[in-house]
């Protein structure tokens, strides 16, 4: 093992304001009912943000409605597209600043925000910018229409990326939006508000209201909202599905997952190990499509676990701003407690817990990369989403058993297959009930590629032409 | 004078014609209020049995080739055409519409089967995609059936509304549990005889007669149902609330027209899931 010298990315590039209001009608409101937002790696307070009230939400929806009626639905698709191209370019220009800000507020490694999150954020806007004047080709016949005002609620695991996944297609299709970022990771959304100003986006087209769950519920329940898009937990997804029952609101939900990552005995083992590592430890496992259930063919279990543990010992946990860091901070105390509790439960139910001996920083919230072996399909850690760097390991003997175990979950977001046999990949891909299947790879994302789940992982797709459809209805 | 032999109207579950396990029947009346027949009044247990039958049939129907499913659906149109007189007389008896109008409804029902049959092997050509991702990957999105679909058929249209609610679900490989129109149930039951002679595997379409108000909530809350079409429900909001428990896909009333000789591709796609598969290119 080599020693690494510290290689921290400078945080001088980011200047947070001391406190933020909401972004409504093109302007920031005066901060009110503020709460602190911290760096989960150090617990340092980064800024204060405002708790959105029902009145704030109402004003934001009114601003969005007015922008929809007065400007956004009046200008041509090509003009809308040009605004989105502008935004994409400004994101590229301010990419490092946004990456550092995201790492500070979320706790994820700079390596990931710099090389994954931010490039995808820019590409999402660039991709959907090109759709804005081509809506006739979206698949709903000529002259499809926007819904109107979209209410969008996003999670804390990929704050700016989720914002891009929501706002870019909504605006391209001609909707205006009110977005509520997660309460622990709102800062990049507020920087994005500044980007909207720099792009001279007409006021009210994008509105951002910060706050906790009650703010989100007020937004979903607002009578003048036409479309609801939510990414987050399945439990909140259920609440939203109930809240919109009996209304005309269109809904898309991107919820939890418990993906099976299936490794056959003929898999390219070293590649598979990297895929398993990436599948569960990318973004501290705070990934709805994380490969959190490893299904390994029985005959190679010992060899695979040996290699996996060896690889896990090389993972570097610590300062997210350090360019060599692989595993950053857990996003919040609450999430850390949830992870710890579920792993303890796994242990109680007979699982064997293993983690490399890695030093844990004193401040902040951390969880060492962990695997649980000897897990049976009925165990809590095989059924519930842990949303942390914890891998549950199970075995199978035949492809049919692998499919049965993989599909034995109420979720259906993603799955992984590792084998050199092409025909087996294609057959399994047909049989697995999951919206995204990664074969001999894992955790790949692209704006052209639809993403979303089966069953309790939600409905609707984000990305690609399919993602655009969620924001359109057939014209008359 | 010869005494005619009357038919016993039963449920259609798993390709068989059972009576309701509840032992209950209700009366089908003609448009003048005269007695026509006793009809099986389906229960919660019947609904559960129907879901089991639909689930058992789903993977087989899904893995049949699209060409095969298209031919089976077309065969349903053929069988329907052959028994059109029976449907015309039933529709007339139940609703009092003219023979001409009844014939138009049967025409639309048959033509809609033909329209839907043709979609089976074209859905992915139109709604699937090879995605040009920014990296060395093969990346393809296809559509696959969502699984078991509960359908509350329209109450005011005994045949064409029923057809336009079943066909969009099964063409892609879903299996269905349908609650027929309570008042206009006779054509639905006759239609199950068409299905039984159409090479459609048992369990792909299961038809319950009775009160949707009584049966539908059990389907809406059933954990092994993937989607619900609430078109013919008097309590669609209640069903949507129950469906939220396991995040069923919900088609709200009025989303699609059910009276035409053509359906809607979007209706078919609402009961499907997009699946995207990635594989690296290279080595």
XYZ file of C-alpha atoms in Angstrom:
759
model
C 0.000 0.000 0.000
C 1.253 3.416 -0.937
C 0.927 6.342 1.383
C -0.844 9.303 -0.151
C -0.012 12.898 0.637
C -3.087 15.066 1.205
C -4.321 16.608 -2.054
C -7.195 18.874 -1.104
C -9.113 20.812 -3.727
C -9.192 24.492 -2.808
C -12.508 25.720 -1.492
C -11.615 29.357 -2.203
C -13.515 29.073 -5.479
C -16.857 28.993 -3.604
C -18.423 31.903 -1.776
C -21.644 31.075 -0.032
C -23.720 33.930 1.254
C -24.386 33.979 4.954
C -28.063 33.350 4.467
C -30.398 32.637 1.584
C -34.049 33.316 0.909
C -36.094 31.544 -1.755
C -35.754 32.234 -5.467
C -39.168 33.396 -6.634
C -40.025 35.335 -9.776
C -36.377 35.827 -10.668
C -35.386 37.344 -7.322
C -34.209 36.110 -3.971
C -36.640 36.741 -1.146
C -35.454 38.023 2.192
C -34.213 35.121 4.362
C -36.833 34.135 6.931
C -37.348 31.210 9.317
C -33.825 30.157 8.555
C -32.097 26.934 9.513
C -28.453 25.989 9.228
C -27.004 23.892 6.462
C -23.749 22.138 7.202
C -20.881 20.200 5.741
C -21.486 16.603 6.817
C -17.750 15.964 6.707
C -16.923 18.553 9.385
C -20.309 19.689 10.760
C -19.191 23.230 9.926
C -22.086 25.587 9.203
C -21.920 26.673 5.560
C -24.926 29.000 5.401
C -28.455 29.545 6.596
C -31.392 28.786 4.367
C -35.076 29.554 4.689
C -37.890 27.244 5.661
C -40.510 27.618 2.934
C -44.033 28.280 4.224
C -47.286 27.551 2.441
C -47.322 31.253 1.559
C -43.857 31.064 0.000
C -44.961 28.041 -2.000
C -48.082 29.865 -3.136
C -46.035 32.851 -4.290
C -43.639 30.590 -6.162
C -46.479 28.747 -7.903
C -48.074 32.100 -8.804
C -44.763 33.301 -10.239
C -44.434 30.080 -12.227
C -48.023 30.336 -13.501
C -47.555 33.924 -14.537
C -44.279 33.128 -16.301
C -45.928 30.196 -18.039
C -48.785 32.297 -19.321
C -46.972 35.507 -20.103
C -43.611 34.385 -21.450
C -42.591 30.746 -21.480
C -45.582 29.370 -23.414
C -45.428 32.326 -25.797
C -41.840 32.112 -26.991
C -40.790 29.584 -29.616
C -39.223 26.231 -28.868
C -35.959 27.333 -30.410
C -35.809 30.322 -28.050
C -36.494 28.084 -25.079
C -33.754 25.811 -26.323
C -31.301 28.693 -26.529
C -31.903 29.582 -22.884
C -31.181 25.968 -21.957
C -28.000 25.971 -24.038
C -26.951 29.127 -22.201
C -27.534 27.445 -18.860
C -25.548 24.381 -19.982
C -22.622 26.595 -20.937
C -22.659 28.566 -17.698
C -22.692 25.291 -15.758
C -19.616 24.210 -17.701
C -17.945 27.546 -16.987
C -18.693 27.347 -13.270
C -18.249 23.603 -13.093
C -15.389 23.497 -10.575
C -17.094 25.958 -8.266
C -20.286 23.909 -8.340
C -18.366 20.679 -7.790
C -16.650 22.078 -4.700
C -19.931 23.515 -3.402
C -21.645 20.166 -3.876
C -18.858 18.302 -2.131
C -18.984 20.745 0.787
C -22.722 20.532 1.289
C -23.254 16.867 0.427
C -20.079 15.195 1.656
C -19.425 13.203 -1.500
C -15.863 13.037 -2.875
C -14.681 15.825 -5.180
C -13.559 13.073 -7.572
C -17.213 12.238 -8.092
C -18.726 15.734 -8.187
C -15.979 16.878 -10.564
C -15.957 13.829 -12.863
C -19.514 12.491 -12.663
C -22.104 14.887 -11.233
C -21.119 18.116 -12.940
C -20.427 16.703 -16.423
C -23.828 15.003 -16.280
C -25.547 18.191 -15.076
C -24.207 20.166 -18.039
C -24.950 17.376 -20.499
C -28.536 17.071 -19.251
C -29.224 20.729 -20.062
C -27.384 20.513 -23.368
C -29.314 17.392 -24.399
C -32.785 18.713 -23.522
C -31.983 22.122 -25.014
C -31.977 20.368 -28.369
C -35.421 18.870 -27.797
C -37.150 22.218 -27.180
C -37.765 22.897 -30.890
C -38.370 19.257 -31.861
C -41.352 18.378 -29.665
C -43.358 17.241 -32.702
C -40.998 14.269 -32.815
C -41.444 13.307 -29.175
C -44.025 10.647 -30.036
C -47.301 12.297 -29.057
C -48.225 13.558 -32.508
C -48.026 17.152 -33.753
C -48.109 20.146 -31.424
C -47.832 18.455 -28.063
C -48.481 20.745 -25.114
C -46.718 21.400 -21.850
C -48.641 20.623 -18.671
C -48.093 24.101 -17.217
C -46.570 24.439 -13.758
C -44.390 21.542 -12.593
C -43.744 20.901 -8.900
C -40.435 19.127 -8.481
C -38.950 17.659 -5.320
C -35.456 16.249 -5.313
C -33.291 14.243 -2.907
C -29.960 14.931 -1.258
C -27.837 12.240 -2.868
C -27.169 13.965 -6.210
C -28.468 17.471 -5.497
C -27.521 19.352 -8.647
C -27.791 16.316 -10.901
C -31.340 15.643 -9.739
C -32.117 19.320 -10.302
C -30.870 18.979 -13.884
C -32.840 15.764 -14.445
C -35.975 17.625 -13.341
C -35.599 21.155 -14.669
C -34.029 20.517 -18.094
C -36.804 18.349 -19.613
C -39.546 20.397 -17.918
C -38.310 23.655 -19.434
C -37.569 22.117 -22.830
C -41.170 20.885 -23.004
C -42.415 24.367 -22.142
C -43.358 24.018 -18.481
C -42.332 26.390 -15.745
C -41.156 24.935 -12.455
C -41.113 25.278 -8.710
C -38.366 23.099 -7.308
C -37.759 22.129 -3.705
C -34.255 20.843 -3.045
C -33.544 18.536 -0.110
C -33.228 20.330 3.244
C -29.646 19.149 3.803
C -28.332 19.959 0.321
C -29.949 23.126 -0.986
C -26.888 25.241 -1.664
C -26.110 24.194 -5.238
C -29.770 24.740 -6.145
C -29.419 28.287 -4.832
C -26.245 28.738 -6.880
C -28.246 27.434 -9.832
C -30.725 30.242 -9.199
C -27.852 32.672 -9.750
C -27.075 30.863 -12.996
C -30.668 31.414 -14.136
C -30.112 35.113 -13.483
C -26.833 35.099 -15.416
C -28.573 33.362 -18.314
C -31.302 36.052 -18.154
C -33.917 33.322 -17.987
C -37.308 35.092 -17.881
C -38.316 35.589 -14.263
C -40.601 32.985 -12.768
C -39.675 30.214 -15.203
C -37.572 28.589 -12.487
C -38.484 29.077 -8.829
C -36.705 27.445 -5.934
C -38.249 27.104 -2.491
C -36.132 25.545 0.249
C -37.429 23.703 3.285
C -38.310 20.340 4.776
C -41.047 17.824 4.037
C -43.916 20.157 4.916
C -42.739 22.605 2.260
C -42.735 19.779 -0.272
C -46.193 18.634 0.767
C -47.534 22.186 0.354
C -46.019 22.279 -3.125
C -47.460 18.909 -4.218
C -50.838 19.868 -2.790
C -51.016 23.319 -4.384
C -54.151 23.406 -6.537
C -52.473 25.304 -9.384
C -49.777 22.700 -9.974
C -50.291 20.554 -13.073
C -47.452 18.115 -12.852
C -45.560 16.553 -9.942
C -42.123 14.970 -10.233
C -40.478 13.444 -7.206
C -37.258 11.590 -6.560
C -36.774 10.149 -3.100
C -37.892 7.387 -0.796
C -40.658 4.930 -1.590
C -42.475 5.911 1.603
C -42.713 9.553 0.573
C -43.580 8.409 -2.958
C -46.609 6.610 -1.545
C -47.686 9.748 0.301
C -47.418 11.784 -2.884
C -49.359 9.183 -4.892
C -52.115 9.486 -2.280
C -51.950 13.255 -2.174
C -52.584 13.582 -5.910
C -55.314 10.902 -6.030
C -58.469 12.371 -7.479
C -56.719 15.360 -9.040
C -55.712 15.876 -12.668
C -52.044 16.206 -11.732
C -49.648 14.059 -13.716
C -47.067 12.296 -11.591
C -43.693 10.693 -12.062
C -41.938 9.043 -9.139
C -38.360 7.836 -8.975
C -38.087 5.958 -5.699
C -36.019 3.423 -3.814
C -34.302 0.291 -4.959
C -32.584 -2.867 -3.807
C -30.685 -3.847 -6.916
C -29.271 -7.301 -7.409
C -25.757 -7.412 -8.820
C -25.465 -10.935 -10.214
C -22.012 -12.435 -10.757
C -21.684 -15.727 -12.655
C -18.729 -18.104 -12.446
C -17.550 -17.155 -15.924
C -17.520 -13.399 -15.200
C -14.347 -11.401 -15.795
C -13.636 -11.361 -12.086
C -11.408 -8.313 -11.767
C -13.859 -6.228 -13.769
C -16.719 -7.603 -11.713
C -14.943 -6.620 -8.482
C -14.619 -3.051 -9.764
C -18.292 -3.167 -10.757
C -19.341 -4.382 -7.325
C -17.244 -1.675 -5.645
C -18.636 1.020 -7.927
C -22.141 -0.410 -7.588
C -22.328 -0.114 -3.812
C -19.652 2.331 -2.692
C -20.128 5.029 -5.360
C -21.505 8.078 -3.550
C -21.284 6.247 -0.186
C -24.049 3.952 -1.434
C -26.486 6.892 -1.319
C -27.782 5.773 -4.696
C -31.296 4.539 -5.363
C -29.985 2.185 -8.052
C -27.027 0.961 -5.957
C -26.080 -2.686 -6.397
C -26.838 -3.413 -2.763
C -27.570 -7.139 -3.079
C -24.629 -9.111 -4.392
C -25.771 -12.430 -5.847
C -22.694 -14.522 -6.476
C -22.621 -17.974 -8.005
C -21.810 -20.379 -5.197
C -18.760 -21.933 -6.835
C -16.818 -18.638 -6.935
C -18.010 -17.112 -3.682
C -14.798 -17.703 -1.706
C -12.501 -16.413 -4.427
C -14.697 -13.399 -5.103
C -15.057 -12.412 -1.451
C -11.302 -12.671 -0.956
C -10.664 -10.333 -3.873
C -13.489 -8.019 -2.845
C -12.172 -7.632 0.692
C -8.667 -6.995 -0.605
C -10.008 -4.283 -2.904
C -12.073 -2.759 -0.093
C -8.951 -2.405 1.989
C -7.578 0.013 -0.590
C -10.597 2.330 -0.471
C -9.732 5.695 1.015
C -12.328 7.197 3.330
C -12.003 10.771 4.504
C -11.942 14.432 3.494
C -14.316 14.635 0.518
C -12.351 17.576 -0.876
C -9.235 15.427 -1.105
C -8.760 14.341 -4.716
C -7.718 10.841 -3.632
C -10.780 10.190 -1.509
C -12.996 7.300 -2.601
C -15.589 7.408 0.149
C -16.818 10.662 1.604
C -19.154 11.521 4.428
C -22.616 10.168 5.083
C -24.961 13.024 4.281
C -26.570 13.431 7.705
C -26.663 12.180 11.248
C -30.135 10.804 10.630
C -28.936 8.762 7.657
C -25.910 7.509 9.582
C -28.166 6.324 12.394
C -30.414 4.544 9.912
C -27.467 2.724 8.323
C -26.043 1.689 11.700
C -29.412 0.427 12.850
C -30.010 -1.673 9.733
C -26.542 -3.227 9.856
C -27.063 -4.134 13.513
C -30.358 -5.726 12.535
C -28.551 -7.673 9.800
C -26.087 -8.924 12.369
C -28.888 -9.891 14.739
C -30.563 -11.913 12.006
C -27.423 -13.966 11.450
C -25.412 -11.949 8.931
C -21.664 -11.729 9.308
C -20.487 -8.125 9.124
C -17.056 -7.226 7.770
C -15.399 -3.864 7.128
C -11.786 -2.969 6.410
C -9.836 -1.371 9.167
C -10.067 2.231 7.977
C -9.608 5.254 10.212
C -12.782 7.284 10.764
C -12.440 11.085 11.073
C -13.418 12.566 14.416
C -15.977 15.116 13.265
C -18.702 14.590 10.735
C -20.705 11.507 9.783
C -18.920 8.455 8.464
C -19.541 4.818 7.777
C -16.849 2.387 6.691
C -17.495 0.338 3.538
C -19.136 -2.826 4.795
C -20.208 -6.218 3.552
C -22.622 -8.619 5.200
C -22.253 -12.262 4.248
C -24.463 -15.217 5.053
C -27.549 -13.155 4.279
C -30.773 -14.967 3.420
C -33.442 -13.442 1.179
C -35.841 -12.898 4.065
C -33.343 -10.880 6.143
C -33.989 -7.186 6.683
C -30.704 -6.249 4.973
C -31.793 -8.201 1.875
C -35.187 -6.509 1.697
C -34.902 -2.916 2.914
C -33.030 -0.154 1.208
C -30.059 0.781 3.426
C -28.920 3.741 1.297
C -25.378 3.501 2.577
C -22.049 1.760 1.823
C -23.316 -1.658 2.873
C -23.415 -4.707 0.621
C -25.519 -7.779 1.417
C -24.064 -10.963 -0.070
C -26.122 -13.962 -1.127
C -25.409 -16.942 -3.352
C -27.161 -18.847 -6.127
C -26.495 -21.992 -8.145
C -28.460 -21.690 -11.396
C -29.467 -18.746 -13.616
C -33.114 -19.443 -12.792
C -32.346 -19.162 -9.078
C -30.468 -15.924 -9.675
C -33.464 -14.428 -11.485
C -35.906 -15.624 -8.831
C -33.812 -14.108 -6.051
C -33.134 -10.891 -7.947
C -36.841 -10.375 -8.622
C -37.832 -11.251 -5.064
C -38.255 -7.641 -3.959
C -40.990 -5.027 -4.120
C -38.473 -2.720 -5.827
C -37.422 -2.820 -9.479
C -35.074 -0.006 -10.295
C -31.861 -1.596 -11.535
C -29.862 -4.799 -11.771
C -26.379 -5.900 -12.768
C -25.252 -9.003 -14.649
C -21.644 -10.171 -14.869
C -20.888 -12.983 -17.304
C -18.936 -13.445 -20.511
C -21.862 -15.288 -22.077
C -23.810 -12.951 -24.355
C -26.899 -15.129 -24.722
C -27.189 -15.391 -20.937
C -27.033 -11.618 -20.584
C -29.821 -11.160 -23.097
C -32.036 -13.772 -21.484
C -31.510 -12.430 -17.982
C -32.063 -8.881 -19.164
C -35.490 -9.992 -20.398
C -36.322 -11.771 -17.166
C -35.177 -9.238 -14.586
C -37.905 -6.868 -13.428
C -35.878 -3.680 -13.360
C -35.922 -0.457 -15.346
C -32.174 -0.306 -15.885
C -29.966 -3.324 -16.453
C -26.216 -2.959 -16.461
C -24.404 -5.888 -18.009
C -20.675 -6.079 -17.321
C -20.843 -2.489 -16.087
C -22.728 -0.626 -13.363
C -23.967 2.837 -12.435
C -23.759 4.343 -15.889
C -25.924 7.386 -16.611
C -26.522 9.468 -19.698
C -29.052 12.127 -20.690
C -30.057 10.098 -23.767
C -30.782 6.987 -21.733
C -34.131 6.516 -19.917
C -33.846 5.829 -16.185
C -36.564 4.727 -13.790
C -38.119 1.741 -12.109
C -40.659 -1.018 -12.077
C -43.045 -1.738 -9.210
C -42.377 0.182 -5.964
C -39.360 1.924 -7.462
C -41.859 4.326 -8.986
C -43.206 5.207 -12.408
C -42.201 7.277 -15.382
C -38.743 7.681 -16.854
C -36.130 10.400 -16.738
C -33.670 10.829 -19.560
C -34.022 10.441 -23.294
C -37.176 10.912 -25.320
C -39.095 8.959 -22.697
C -38.065 11.467 -20.043
C -39.363 14.309 -22.181
C -42.788 12.651 -22.488
C -43.373 13.034 -18.751
C -43.584 16.800 -19.308
C -45.831 16.769 -22.384
C -49.393 15.905 -23.291
C -50.901 15.248 -26.703
C -51.990 18.373 -28.569
C -55.490 18.894 -29.934
C -93.172 -26.713 -29.214
C -89.657 -27.220 -27.972
C -88.395 -25.732 -24.726
C -85.117 -23.884 -25.275
C -82.028 -24.698 -23.245
C -80.856 -21.700 -21.271
C -77.286 -20.827 -20.466
C -75.827 -20.562 -16.966
C -73.810 -17.359 -16.804
C -70.615 -17.860 -14.844
C -67.282 -16.241 -14.146
C -64.202 -16.764 -16.320
C -61.067 -17.511 -14.291
C -57.939 -19.298 -15.461
C -59.638 -20.392 -18.678
C -62.434 -22.116 -16.767
C -66.015 -21.090 -16.046
C -66.565 -21.375 -12.303
C -69.562 -20.157 -10.344
C -68.836 -17.547 -7.726
C -67.410 -19.223 -4.640
C -69.891 -17.064 -2.723
C -72.781 -18.930 -4.282
C -74.434 -15.594 -5.064
C -76.121 -14.440 -8.234
C -77.810 -11.242 -9.307
C -80.406 -10.582 -11.972
C -79.645 -9.221 -15.375
C -82.630 -7.247 -16.630
C -83.450 -6.112 -20.125
C -84.060 -2.468 -20.967
C -87.708 -2.831 -20.019
C -86.803 -4.220 -16.631
C -87.728 -7.807 -17.474
C -85.695 -10.718 -16.160
C -83.026 -11.994 -18.572
C -80.726 -14.212 -16.571
C -79.108 -14.905 -13.228
C -75.476 -13.845 -13.241
C -72.671 -14.912 -10.944
C -72.010 -12.236 -8.345
C -68.251 -12.284 -7.873
C -66.691 -11.922 -4.429
C -63.373 -10.929 -2.857
C -62.287 -14.577 -2.975
C -63.128 -14.781 -6.679
C -61.048 -11.646 -7.268
C -58.102 -13.178 -5.441
C -58.423 -16.409 -7.387
C -58.499 -14.391 -10.583
C -55.290 -12.561 -9.614
C -53.583 -15.886 -8.935
C -54.692 -17.147 -12.341
C -53.532 -13.940 -14.023
C -50.151 -14.079 -12.302
C -49.654 -17.718 -13.243
C -50.382 -16.968 -16.878
C -48.318 -13.797 -17.093
C -44.813 -15.035 -17.755
C -45.991 -17.491 -20.418
C -48.040 -14.877 -22.239
C -45.223 -12.337 -21.909
C -42.667 -14.746 -23.331
C -44.838 -15.760 -26.270
C -43.495 -14.054 -29.380
C -45.091 -10.771 -30.350
C -46.099 -12.392 -33.655
C -47.860 -15.138 -31.730
C -49.696 -12.678 -29.486
C -50.742 -10.728 -32.565
C -52.198 -13.852 -34.139
C -54.081 -14.773 -30.986
C -55.582 -11.287 -30.790
C -56.522 -11.460 -34.443
C -58.135 -14.837 -33.776
C -60.286 -13.156 -31.119
C -61.526 -10.770 -33.816
C -62.338 -13.758 -36.055
C -64.310 -15.490 -33.313
C -66.104 -12.270 -32.447
C -67.133 -11.782 -36.064
C -68.516 -15.320 -36.123
C -70.770 -14.684 -33.156
C -71.780 -11.140 -33.964
C -75.512 -11.911 -34.100
C -75.483 -13.025 -30.506
C -73.783 -9.793 -29.425
C -76.185 -7.697 -31.473
C -79.196 -9.316 -29.866
C -77.736 -9.066 -26.368
C -76.882 -5.395 -26.795
C -80.357 -4.730 -28.123
C -82.046 -6.606 -25.335
C -80.012 -4.855 -22.654
C -80.095 -1.309 -23.972
C -82.949 -1.131 -26.432
C -80.774 0.327 -29.180
C -81.644 -0.307 -32.821
C -80.210 -3.275 -34.699
C -78.196 -0.864 -36.811
C -76.639 0.799 -33.771
C -75.908 -2.527 -32.148
C -74.214 -3.677 -35.321
C -72.057 -0.542 -35.351
C -70.899 -1.274 -31.821
C -70.014 -4.851 -32.735
C -68.194 -3.594 -35.847
C -66.113 -1.234 -33.741
C -65.330 -3.983 -31.242
C -64.113 -6.368 -33.943
C -62.119 -3.696 -35.764
C -60.491 -2.595 -32.529
C -59.255 -6.137 -31.910
C -57.721 -6.111 -35.362
C -56.160 -2.689 -34.693
C -54.686 -3.838 -31.400
C -53.536 -7.204 -32.801
C -51.305 -5.387 -35.251
C -49.547 -3.455 -32.507
C -48.022 -6.457 -30.758
C -44.856 -6.520 -32.863
C -44.642 -2.795 -33.541
C -44.619 -1.237 -30.087
C -40.860 -1.286 -29.701
C -40.300 -0.100 -33.262
C -42.175 3.058 -32.366
C -41.628 3.433 -28.622
C -38.285 1.702 -28.071
C -34.947 3.212 -28.800
C -31.253 2.702 -29.296
C -29.785 5.499 -27.196
C -26.683 7.375 -28.377
C -24.936 7.602 -25.002
C -21.676 9.517 -24.658
C -19.436 6.524 -24.128
C -18.484 3.103 -25.515
C -21.747 1.383 -24.642
C -24.491 -0.481 -26.407
C -27.638 1.020 -24.883
C -31.160 0.048 -25.770
C -34.590 0.831 -24.322
C -37.451 -1.558 -24.868
C -40.948 -1.786 -23.454
C -42.158 -4.676 -21.400
C -45.556 -5.424 -19.893
C -46.077 -4.223 -16.338
C -47.554 -7.582 -15.214
C -51.056 -8.113 -13.846
C -53.573 -5.371 -14.638
C -56.924 -4.892 -12.921
C -59.513 -3.350 -15.221
C -62.794 -1.818 -14.142
C -64.576 -1.899 -17.481
C -66.849 0.997 -18.487
C -70.363 0.655 -17.095
C -72.131 2.165 -20.104
C -70.658 0.128 -22.916
C -71.143 -3.612 -22.802
C -68.924 -4.704 -25.665
C -66.813 -2.054 -27.350
C -65.889 -0.436 -24.043
C -64.917 -3.824 -22.655
C -62.820 -4.654 -25.699
C -61.054 -1.300 -25.652
C -60.169 -1.874 -22.003
C -58.834 -5.434 -22.362
C -56.980 -5.270 -25.670
C -54.515 -2.452 -24.779
C -53.502 -4.379 -21.675
C -52.996 -7.863 -23.113
C -51.468 -6.975 -26.488
C -48.113 -6.285 -24.826
C -48.090 -9.385 -22.612
C -49.962 -8.267 -19.517
C -52.640 -10.476 -18.047
C -55.854 -8.942 -16.728
C -58.593 -9.288 -14.182
C -61.631 -7.462 -15.509
C -64.746 -6.453 -13.668
C -67.453 -6.303 -16.318
C -70.170 -3.663 -16.424
C -72.633 -4.647 -13.750
C -75.760 -3.936 -15.783
C -74.396 -4.861 -19.202
C -72.689 -8.076 -18.161
C -74.196 -10.465 -20.683
C -71.979 -9.456 -23.611
C -68.954 -9.709 -21.328
C -69.864 -13.280 -20.437
C -70.527 -14.174 -24.041
C -67.210 -12.580 -24.834
C -65.452 -14.983 -22.439
C -66.765 -17.803 -24.636
C -65.119 -16.066 -27.574
C -61.873 -15.879 -25.623
C -62.097 -19.525 -24.624
C -62.141 -20.533 -28.285
C -59.428 -18.137 -29.482
C -56.176 -19.903 -28.550
C -55.774 -17.367 -25.733
C -54.001 -19.193 -22.890
C -56.152 -19.651 -19.801
C -55.639 -16.910 -17.215
C -54.584 -14.157 -19.627
C -58.048 -12.621 -19.379
C -60.153 -13.260 -16.295
C -63.627 -11.783 -16.143
C -65.601 -11.177 -12.986
C -69.225 -10.163 -12.923
C -70.867 -8.477 -9.995
C -70.559 -5.200 -8.192
C -67.399 -3.247 -8.994
C -68.044 -1.249 -5.858
C -67.694 -4.441 -3.850
C -64.865 -6.173 -5.757
C -62.666 -3.362 -7.134
C -61.222 -2.203 -3.776
C -59.790 -5.703 -3.236
C -58.047 -5.524 -6.580
C -56.842 -1.971 -5.926
C -55.228 -3.020 -2.655
C -53.948 -6.398 -3.890
C -50.155 -6.528 -3.556
C -49.715 -8.732 -6.617
C -51.513 -6.402 -9.017
C -49.206 -4.020 -10.905
C -51.659 -1.599 -12.484
C -55.308 -0.606 -12.317
C -57.534 0.960 -14.926
C -60.316 2.707 -12.997
C -62.372 3.738 -16.031
C -65.639 2.144 -14.964
C -65.388 2.787 -11.252
C -67.819 4.917 -9.269
C -65.097 5.333 -6.631
C -61.996 5.937 -8.709
C -60.395 8.167 -6.076
C -60.724 5.498 -3.411
C -59.141 2.988 -5.780
C -56.281 5.367 -6.589
C -55.629 5.813 -2.866
C -55.499 2.068 -2.307
C -53.352 1.588 -5.390
C -50.778 3.986 -3.942
C -49.883 1.431 -1.258
C -47.764 -0.585 -3.651
C -47.467 2.169 -6.252
C -49.648 0.561 -8.887
C -49.786 2.335 -12.176
C -53.208 4.017 -12.354
C -55.263 4.943 -15.392
C -57.791 7.520 -14.274
C -61.334 7.614 -15.680
C -61.668 9.513 -18.931
C -58.015 9.172 -19.888
C -58.805 7.318 -23.113
C -61.825 6.925 -25.354
C -63.257 3.399 -25.229
C -65.854 3.585 -27.979
C -63.850 3.626 -31.172
C -62.591 1.075 -33.646
C -59.051 2.146 -32.765
C -57.373 2.594 -29.426
C -54.376 4.644 -28.396
C -50.714 3.659 -28.360
C -50.308 5.769 -25.229
C -52.923 3.621 -23.511
C -50.900 0.514 -24.391
C -47.696 2.168 -23.154
C -49.301 3.247 -19.860
C -49.408 -0.450 -18.999
C -45.794 -1.088 -19.944
C -42.405 -0.443 -18.367
C -39.405 0.961 -20.186
C -36.330 -1.189 -19.638
C -32.903 0.102 -20.574
C -29.970 -2.268 -20.991
C -26.339 -1.183 -21.082
C -23.336 -3.178 -22.215
C -19.788 -1.978 -22.846
C -18.472 -2.056 -26.390
C -14.891 -3.055 -26.886
C -12.128 -5.314 -25.605
